[in-house]
């Protein structure tokens, strides 16, 4: 079980103005895992619980959110031989969410005496699923196929994923995977509804290990279909999101010292109304570097640095008088045509793991 208490204070740009921003959240996680093995069979039960409560404030907008989520699954694994492995099972995901928000009737109206609207919403859902997975290995080749389906929802067909991997002690491993997935998401906490999102994915990954050094290289592409919420329109649009890219990483370990670094390139596009625009996370580079040292008697210390360009955003280029709010309504420029300033982050962490004797 884990308990986390976190908070944030800072300044953000909101309708071309710098505004105070505050957020706080408490979380409680708990996990339970159990398994039993008999001959070639293995029965597993996994359960998880997540509770969270928090709030945020940005300018004259306020919001509080409570969430309770339970997840669980039961799996039966059958090891038919050294070559064939099969598993099947069912899972359940239950969530209850309650949101209370207060904001100006017109979001751009930042006057202290602006008319405010309070909205309370709640969302309850449970998503049972069934799944099956098959893996076959022959010499240096491994092939896998997985199927998954939401139960009781006719609009959600079978999702699938297939992969094939080649292993070599000399040259490393090369894997290709592809699949199509269906998932239910809630776009905004203020909108008590579930949307069916469809995505198709493909990836090619290479891994090489030698003398405590690991090199990874990957190419990937993902395309999603569903409703997209556009902040500058304050409305949903049916469209698609496409993201493709490449990643290269290196990890080296010398006894207690570990060094890792990675480079990621992301080409992200949002499309609707037969037009294509850059997504906010379209990045020519994302650099990460981390160094850590572990002392079994004391603790592990780690330093991590992240560097990337700013996210894309839609600028406000002017305003027009709005009689009802007695203020200027913003006029937006081209969608995601400007970047925020470059983003840098440095993290320092200390942790210690205590192992309790079974006796």
Short mmCIF file of C-alpha atoms in Angstrom, two decimals:
data_model
loop_
_atom_site.label_atom_id
_atom_site.label_comp_id
_atom_site.label_asym_id
_atom_site.label_seq_id
_atom_site.Cartn_x
_atom_site.Cartn_y
_atom_site.Cartn_z
CA UNK A 1 0.00 0.00 0.00
CA UNK A 2 1.14 3.55 -0.74
CA UNK A 3 -0.03 6.96 0.44
CA UNK A 4 1.02 10.08 -1.47
CA UNK A 5 0.35 13.71 -0.59
CA UNK A 6 1.37 16.23 -3.24
CA UNK A 7 0.85 19.93 -3.92
CA UNK A 8 1.70 22.57 -6.50
CA UNK A 9 1.89 26.35 -6.52
CA UNK A 10 2.91 28.52 -9.46
CA UNK A 11 1.89 30.87 -12.22
CA UNK A 12 0.36 29.95 -15.58
CA UNK A 13 -0.76 31.87 -18.63
CA UNK A 14 -4.54 31.89 -18.96
CA UNK A 15 -6.21 33.84 -21.80
CA UNK A 16 -2.94 35.74 -22.35
CA UNK A 17 -2.75 36.70 -18.67
CA UNK A 18 -0.52 35.38 -15.95
CA UNK A 19 -2.67 33.80 -13.25
CA UNK A 20 -2.07 32.12 -9.89
CA UNK A 21 -2.33 28.34 -10.02
CA UNK A 22 -2.65 25.94 -7.07
CA UNK A 23 -3.31 22.21 -6.89
CA UNK A 24 -3.21 19.54 -4.20
CA UNK A 25 -4.00 15.84 -4.14
CA UNK A 26 -3.95 12.90 -1.74
CA UNK A 27 -3.77 9.35 -3.05
CA UNK A 28 -3.97 5.90 -1.50
CA UNK A 29 -2.96 2.79 -3.47
CA UNK A 30 -3.20 -0.81 -2.36
CA UNK A 31 -2.35 -4.00 -4.28
CA UNK A 32 -2.98 -7.68 -3.56
CA UNK A 33 -1.51 -10.54 -5.62
CA UNK A 34 -2.00 -14.28 -5.14
CA UNK A 35 -1.12 -17.35 -7.18
CA UNK A 36 -1.26 -21.11 -6.94
CA UNK A 37 0.66 -23.57 -9.15
CA UNK A 38 -0.27 -27.17 -9.82
CA UNK A 39 1.69 -29.20 -12.36
CA UNK A 40 1.47 -27.30 -15.67
CA UNK A 41 -1.21 -24.89 -14.45
CA UNK A 42 -0.92 -21.59 -12.60
CA UNK A 43 -3.92 -19.70 -11.18
CA UNK A 44 -3.49 -15.99 -10.44
CA UNK A 45 -5.63 -13.37 -8.73
CA UNK A 46 -4.66 -9.68 -8.80
CA UNK A 47 -6.58 -6.85 -7.12
CA UNK A 48 -5.96 -3.14 -6.78
CA UNK A 49 -7.61 -0.18 -5.08
CA UNK A 50 -7.04 3.52 -5.79
CA UNK A 51 -8.56 6.39 -3.81
CA UNK A 52 -7.81 10.04 -4.47
CA UNK A 53 -9.09 13.44 -3.39
CA UNK A 54 -7.86 16.80 -4.59
CA UNK A 55 -8.58 20.23 -5.91
CA UNK A 56 -7.17 22.93 -8.14
CA UNK A 57 -7.52 26.64 -8.70
CA UNK A 58 -6.57 28.63 -11.78
CA UNK A 59 -7.48 32.31 -11.87
CA UNK A 60 -11.22 32.34 -10.97
CA UNK A 61 -11.78 28.66 -11.76
CA UNK A 62 -12.03 26.15 -8.93
CA UNK A 63 -12.51 22.41 -9.04
CA UNK A 64 -12.56 19.51 -6.58
CA UNK A 65 -12.46 15.85 -7.54
CA UNK A 66 -12.94 12.56 -5.67
CA UNK A 67 -12.21 9.19 -7.25
CA UNK A 68 -12.49 5.59 -6.10
CA UNK A 69 -11.34 2.81 -8.40
CA UNK A 70 -11.21 -0.98 -8.00
CA UNK A 71 -9.50 -3.28 -10.47
CA UNK A 72 -9.17 -7.03 -10.44
CA UNK A 73 -8.52 -10.02 -12.65
CA UNK A 74 -8.33 -13.79 -12.53
CA UNK A 75 -5.99 -15.64 -14.89
CA UNK A 76 -5.42 -19.29 -15.65
CA UNK A 77 -2.07 -20.06 -17.26
CA UNK A 78 -1.27 -23.35 -18.95
CA UNK A 79 2.34 -24.25 -19.76
CA UNK A 80 1.69 -26.94 -22.37
CA UNK A 81 5.39 -27.45 -23.16
CA UNK A 82 8.68 -25.63 -23.40
CA UNK A 83 7.35 -24.14 -26.65
CA UNK A 84 3.69 -23.36 -25.97
CA UNK A 85 2.11 -21.16 -23.29
CA UNK A 86 -1.58 -20.15 -23.05
CA UNK A 87 -3.44 -17.92 -20.61
CA UNK A 88 -7.07 -16.81 -20.34
CA UNK A 89 -9.06 -14.83 -17.83
CA UNK A 90 -11.53 -12.12 -16.94
CA UNK A 91 -11.02 -8.66 -15.47
CA UNK A 92 -13.17 -5.95 -13.91
CA UNK A 93 -12.63 -2.20 -13.67
CA UNK A 94 -14.99 -0.17 -11.47
CA UNK A 95 -14.81 3.57 -10.87
CA UNK A 96 -16.87 6.16 -9.04
CA UNK A 97 -15.99 9.80 -9.59
CA UNK A 98 -17.51 13.01 -8.20
CA UNK A 99 -16.58 16.48 -9.40
CA UNK A 100 -17.60 19.96 -8.22
CA UNK A 101 -16.52 23.01 -10.20
CA UNK A 102 -17.05 26.76 -10.07
CA UNK A 103 -16.13 29.04 -12.96
CA UNK A 104 -17.21 32.27 -14.66
CA UNK A 105 -20.17 31.98 -17.02
CA UNK A 106 -17.80 33.13 -19.77
CA UNK A 107 -14.29 31.75 -19.16
CA UNK A 108 -12.55 34.81 -20.59
CA UNK A 109 -14.38 37.09 -18.12
CA UNK A 110 -11.83 37.37 -15.31
CA UNK A 111 -13.52 40.16 -13.33
CA UNK A 112 -13.94 39.62 -9.59
CA UNK A 113 -17.71 40.26 -9.85
CA UNK A 114 -18.23 38.02 -12.92
CA UNK A 115 -21.30 35.76 -12.88
CA UNK A 116 -20.24 32.31 -11.71
CA UNK A 117 -21.66 28.90 -12.54
CA UNK A 118 -21.40 25.94 -10.18
CA UNK A 119 -21.62 22.46 -11.63
CA UNK A 120 -21.69 19.12 -9.82
CA UNK A 121 -21.27 15.93 -11.82
CA UNK A 122 -20.65 12.26 -11.13
CA UNK A 123 -19.66 9.25 -13.17
CA UNK A 124 -20.04 5.58 -12.26
CA UNK A 125 -19.00 2.73 -14.50
CA UNK A 126 -17.79 -0.85 -14.52
CA UNK A 127 -16.02 -2.47 -17.45
CA UNK A 128 -15.77 -6.28 -17.37
CA UNK A 129 -13.45 -7.84 -19.96
CA UNK A 130 -12.34 -11.25 -21.09
CA UNK A 131 -8.94 -11.96 -22.60
CA UNK A 132 -6.79 -14.76 -23.98
CA UNK A 133 -3.09 -14.85 -24.83
CA UNK A 134 -1.02 -17.43 -26.75
CA UNK A 135 2.78 -17.59 -27.00
CA UNK A 136 4.84 -20.04 -29.04
CA UNK A 137 8.64 -20.37 -29.08
CA UNK A 138 10.76 -22.32 -31.54
CA UNK A 139 14.54 -22.02 -31.45
CA UNK A 140 15.34 -18.29 -31.69
CA UNK A 141 11.81 -17.22 -32.64
CA UNK A 142 8.97 -16.19 -30.31
CA UNK A 143 5.45 -15.38 -31.56
CA UNK A 144 2.52 -14.12 -29.52
CA UNK A 145 -1.15 -13.30 -30.06
CA UNK A 146 -3.52 -11.62 -27.62
CA UNK A 147 -7.30 -11.01 -27.80
CA UNK A 148 -9.45 -8.88 -25.50
CA UNK A 149 -13.12 -7.86 -25.46
CA UNK A 150 -15.38 -5.71 -23.28
CA UNK A 151 -18.31 -7.79 -22.07
CA UNK A 152 -21.88 -6.56 -22.43
CA UNK A 153 -21.00 -3.80 -24.93
CA UNK A 154 -21.90 -4.61 -28.51
CA UNK A 155 -20.20 -1.50 -29.93
CA UNK A 156 -16.82 -2.77 -28.70
CA UNK A 157 -15.45 -5.56 -30.94
CA UNK A 158 -12.48 -7.81 -30.21
CA UNK A 159 -9.17 -6.01 -29.71
CA UNK A 160 -6.03 -7.84 -30.76
CA UNK A 161 -2.26 -7.64 -30.67
CA UNK A 162 0.33 -9.80 -32.42
CA UNK A 163 4.10 -9.83 -32.09
CA UNK A 164 7.07 -11.76 -33.39
CA UNK A 165 10.57 -11.64 -31.91
CA UNK A 166 13.96 -12.97 -32.99
CA UNK A 167 16.61 -13.62 -30.33
CA UNK A 168 20.35 -13.88 -30.88
CA UNK A 169 23.10 -14.10 -28.26
CA UNK A 170 25.43 -12.30 -30.64
CA UNK A 171 23.23 -9.66 -32.26
CA UNK A 172 20.55 -9.05 -29.62
CA UNK A 173 16.80 -9.18 -30.22
CA UNK A 174 14.47 -7.67 -32.80
CA UNK A 175 10.70 -7.50 -32.27
CA UNK A 176 7.80 -6.33 -34.43
CA UNK A 177 4.34 -5.84 -32.93
CA UNK A 178 1.01 -4.53 -34.20
CA UNK A 179 -2.52 -4.36 -32.92
CA UNK A 180 -5.87 -2.67 -32.73
CA UNK A 181 -7.37 -1.58 -29.41
CA UNK A 182 -10.67 -0.28 -28.03
CA UNK A 183 -10.90 1.62 -24.76
CA UNK A 184 -13.49 3.67 -22.88
CA UNK A 185 -12.34 7.03 -21.57
CA UNK A 186 -14.00 10.07 -20.00
CA UNK A 187 -12.77 13.18 -21.89
CA UNK A 188 -13.34 15.71 -19.09
CA UNK A 189 -14.36 15.31 -15.47
CA UNK A 190 -17.04 17.95 -16.04
CA UNK A 191 -18.57 15.76 -18.77
CA UNK A 192 -20.11 12.66 -17.12
CA UNK A 193 -19.89 10.34 -20.11
CA UNK A 194 -17.73 7.54 -21.52
CA UNK A 195 -16.40 7.63 -25.08
CA UNK A 196 -15.19 4.65 -27.09
CA UNK A 197 -11.70 5.32 -28.46
CA UNK A 198 -10.20 3.23 -31.25
CA UNK A 199 -6.47 2.99 -31.84
CA UNK A 200 -4.17 1.09 -34.21
CA UNK A 201 -0.51 0.67 -33.29
CA UNK A 202 2.68 -0.75 -34.75
CA UNK A 203 6.23 -0.83 -33.40
CA UNK A 204 9.68 -2.18 -34.25
CA UNK A 205 12.16 -2.56 -31.37
CA UNK A 206 15.80 -3.66 -31.18
CA UNK A 207 17.60 -4.51 -27.91
CA UNK A 208 21.28 -5.32 -27.42
CA UNK A 209 22.90 -6.37 -24.12
CA UNK A 210 26.60 -6.79 -23.42
CA UNK A 211 28.73 -6.51 -20.25
CA UNK A 212 26.23 -4.50 -18.22
CA UNK A 213 25.36 -2.25 -21.16
CA UNK A 214 21.96 -2.17 -22.85
CA UNK A 215 21.15 -0.35 -26.09
CA UNK A 216 17.54 0.04 -27.23
CA UNK A 217 16.22 1.49 -30.48
CA UNK A 218 12.58 1.70 -31.53
CA UNK A 219 10.29 3.01 -34.25
CA UNK A 220 6.56 3.34 -33.52
CA UNK A 221 3.30 4.67 -34.91
CA UNK A 222 -0.13 5.04 -33.30
CA UNK A 223 -3.40 6.38 -34.67
CA UNK A 224 -6.49 7.06 -32.55
CA UNK A 225 -10.08 7.84 -33.56
CA UNK A 226 -12.69 9.46 -31.35
CA UNK A 227 -13.90 12.76 -29.92
CA UNK A 228 -11.24 15.43 -29.41
CA UNK A 229 -11.77 18.29 -26.98
CA UNK A 230 -10.43 21.59 -28.34
CA UNK A 231 -9.80 24.18 -25.66
CA UNK A 232 -9.99 27.20 -27.92
CA UNK A 233 -13.41 26.06 -29.23
CA UNK A 234 -14.56 24.78 -25.80
CA UNK A 235 -16.26 21.90 -27.56
CA UNK A 236 -15.72 18.37 -28.88
CA UNK A 237 -14.89 17.49 -32.46
CA UNK A 238 -14.83 14.03 -33.98
CA UNK A 239 -11.37 13.48 -35.39
CA UNK A 240 -8.17 11.53 -35.15
CA UNK A 241 -4.79 11.74 -33.45
CA UNK A 242 -1.67 10.37 -35.06
CA UNK A 243 1.73 10.03 -33.43
CA UNK A 244 4.87 8.46 -34.85
CA UNK A 245 8.44 8.62 -33.74
CA UNK A 246 11.72 7.04 -32.81
CA UNK A 247 13.59 6.40 -29.57
CA UNK A 248 17.21 5.57 -28.80
CA UNK A 249 18.44 4.79 -25.29
CA UNK A 250 21.62 3.61 -23.58
CA UNK A 251 22.02 2.16 -20.09
CA UNK A 252 25.30 1.18 -18.46
CA UNK A 253 25.92 -0.22 -14.99
CA UNK A 254 29.17 -0.47 -13.02
CA UNK A 255 28.33 -2.40 -9.85
CA UNK A 256 26.42 0.15 -7.70
CA UNK A 257 26.56 2.98 -10.25
CA UNK A 258 24.06 3.19 -13.11
CA UNK A 259 23.95 5.68 -15.98
CA UNK A 260 21.16 6.01 -18.55
CA UNK A 261 20.28 8.47 -21.31
CA UNK A 262 17.68 8.58 -24.07
CA UNK A 263 16.57 10.59 -27.09
CA UNK A 264 12.97 10.60 -28.37
CA UNK A 265 11.50 12.16 -31.50
CA UNK A 266 7.71 12.64 -31.73
CA UNK A 267 5.70 13.62 -34.81
CA UNK A 268 2.17 14.20 -33.46
CA UNK A 269 -0.77 15.40 -35.56
CA UNK A 270 -4.44 16.15 -34.84
CA UNK A 271 -6.90 16.03 -37.71
CA UNK A 272 -10.53 17.08 -38.11
CA UNK A 273 -12.66 18.66 -40.82
CA UNK A 274 -10.21 17.37 -43.47
CA UNK A 275 -7.43 19.50 -41.96
CA UNK A 276 -4.24 18.45 -40.13
CA UNK A 277 -2.57 20.39 -37.31
CA UNK A 278 0.37 19.86 -34.99
CA UNK A 279 -0.55 18.29 -31.67
CA UNK A 280 0.71 19.97 -28.51
CA UNK A 281 3.27 17.18 -27.92
CA UNK A 282 4.85 17.33 -31.39
CA UNK A 283 8.53 17.40 -30.35
CA UNK A 284 11.74 17.35 -32.41
CA UNK A 285 13.59 16.10 -29.34
CA UNK A 286 13.04 14.87 -25.80
CA UNK A 287 16.28 14.28 -23.90
CA UNK A 288 16.58 12.44 -20.59
CA UNK A 289 19.63 11.53 -18.53
CA UNK A 290 19.84 9.82 -15.17
CA UNK A 291 22.62 8.69 -12.84
CA UNK A 292 22.03 6.66 -9.68
CA UNK A 293 24.09 5.02 -6.97
CA UNK A 294 22.85 2.25 -4.69
CA UNK A 295 24.21 1.45 -1.24
CA UNK A 296 22.53 -1.59 0.28
CA UNK A 297 23.26 -0.41 3.83
CA UNK A 298 21.94 3.12 3.40
CA UNK A 299 19.86 4.28 0.40
CA UNK A 300 19.75 4.87 -3.33
CA UNK A 301 20.39 8.37 -4.64
CA UNK A 302 19.37 9.34 -8.19
CA UNK A 303 19.61 12.50 -10.29
CA UNK A 304 17.53 12.94 -13.43
CA UNK A 305 17.48 15.74 -16.01
CA UNK A 306 14.87 16.30 -18.77
CA UNK A 307 15.07 18.75 -21.68
CA UNK A 308 12.55 19.37 -24.47
CA UNK A 309 11.01 22.24 -26.47
CA UNK A 310 7.85 23.88 -25.17
CA UNK A 311 4.46 22.47 -26.12
CA UNK A 312 2.49 23.91 -29.02
CA UNK A 313 -0.49 26.15 -28.20
CA UNK A 314 -3.10 28.27 -29.97
CA UNK A 315 -2.34 31.98 -29.47
CA UNK A 316 -4.88 34.73 -28.81
CA UNK A 317 -4.37 37.40 -31.46
CA UNK A 318 -7.08 39.87 -30.55
CA UNK A 319 -10.49 40.37 -29.03
CA UNK A 320 -14.03 41.43 -29.84
CA UNK A 321 -16.50 43.09 -27.51
CA UNK A 322 -18.98 40.74 -25.87
CA UNK A 323 -22.03 42.55 -24.56
CA UNK A 324 -23.32 39.86 -22.17
CA UNK A 325 -20.06 39.65 -20.23
CA UNK A 326 -19.15 43.34 -20.68
CA UNK A 327 -15.64 42.24 -21.66
CA UNK A 328 -13.61 41.29 -24.71
CA UNK A 329 -14.01 37.78 -26.06
CA UNK A 330 -10.66 36.35 -27.30
CA UNK A 331 -10.06 35.80 -31.00
CA UNK A 332 -7.74 32.87 -31.59
CA UNK A 333 -5.10 32.52 -34.27
CA UNK A 334 -4.17 29.38 -36.16
CA UNK A 335 -4.49 26.19 -34.12
CA UNK A 336 -1.25 25.20 -32.32
CA UNK A 337 0.86 27.69 -34.27
CA UNK A 338 3.15 28.82 -31.39
CA UNK A 339 5.39 27.10 -28.87
CA UNK A 340 5.86 27.74 -25.19
CA UNK A 341 9.38 28.34 -23.89
CA UNK A 342 11.78 25.40 -23.64
CA UNK A 343 11.16 23.01 -20.76
CA UNK A 344 13.91 21.89 -18.38
CA UNK A 345 13.52 19.73 -15.31
CA UNK A 346 15.94 18.38 -12.71
CA UNK A 347 14.96 15.79 -10.09
CA UNK A 348 16.86 14.50 -7.09
CA UNK A 349 15.54 11.49 -5.16
CA UNK A 350 16.52 9.37 -2.17
CA UNK A 351 14.89 6.05 -1.32
CA UNK A 352 15.44 3.12 0.97
CA UNK A 353 13.84 -0.34 0.74
CA UNK A 354 13.30 -2.30 3.97
CA UNK A 355 12.88 -6.07 3.67
CA UNK A 356 11.01 -7.72 6.53
CA UNK A 357 12.04 -11.25 7.51
CA UNK A 358 9.30 -13.82 6.99
CA UNK A 359 10.07 -15.34 10.37
#
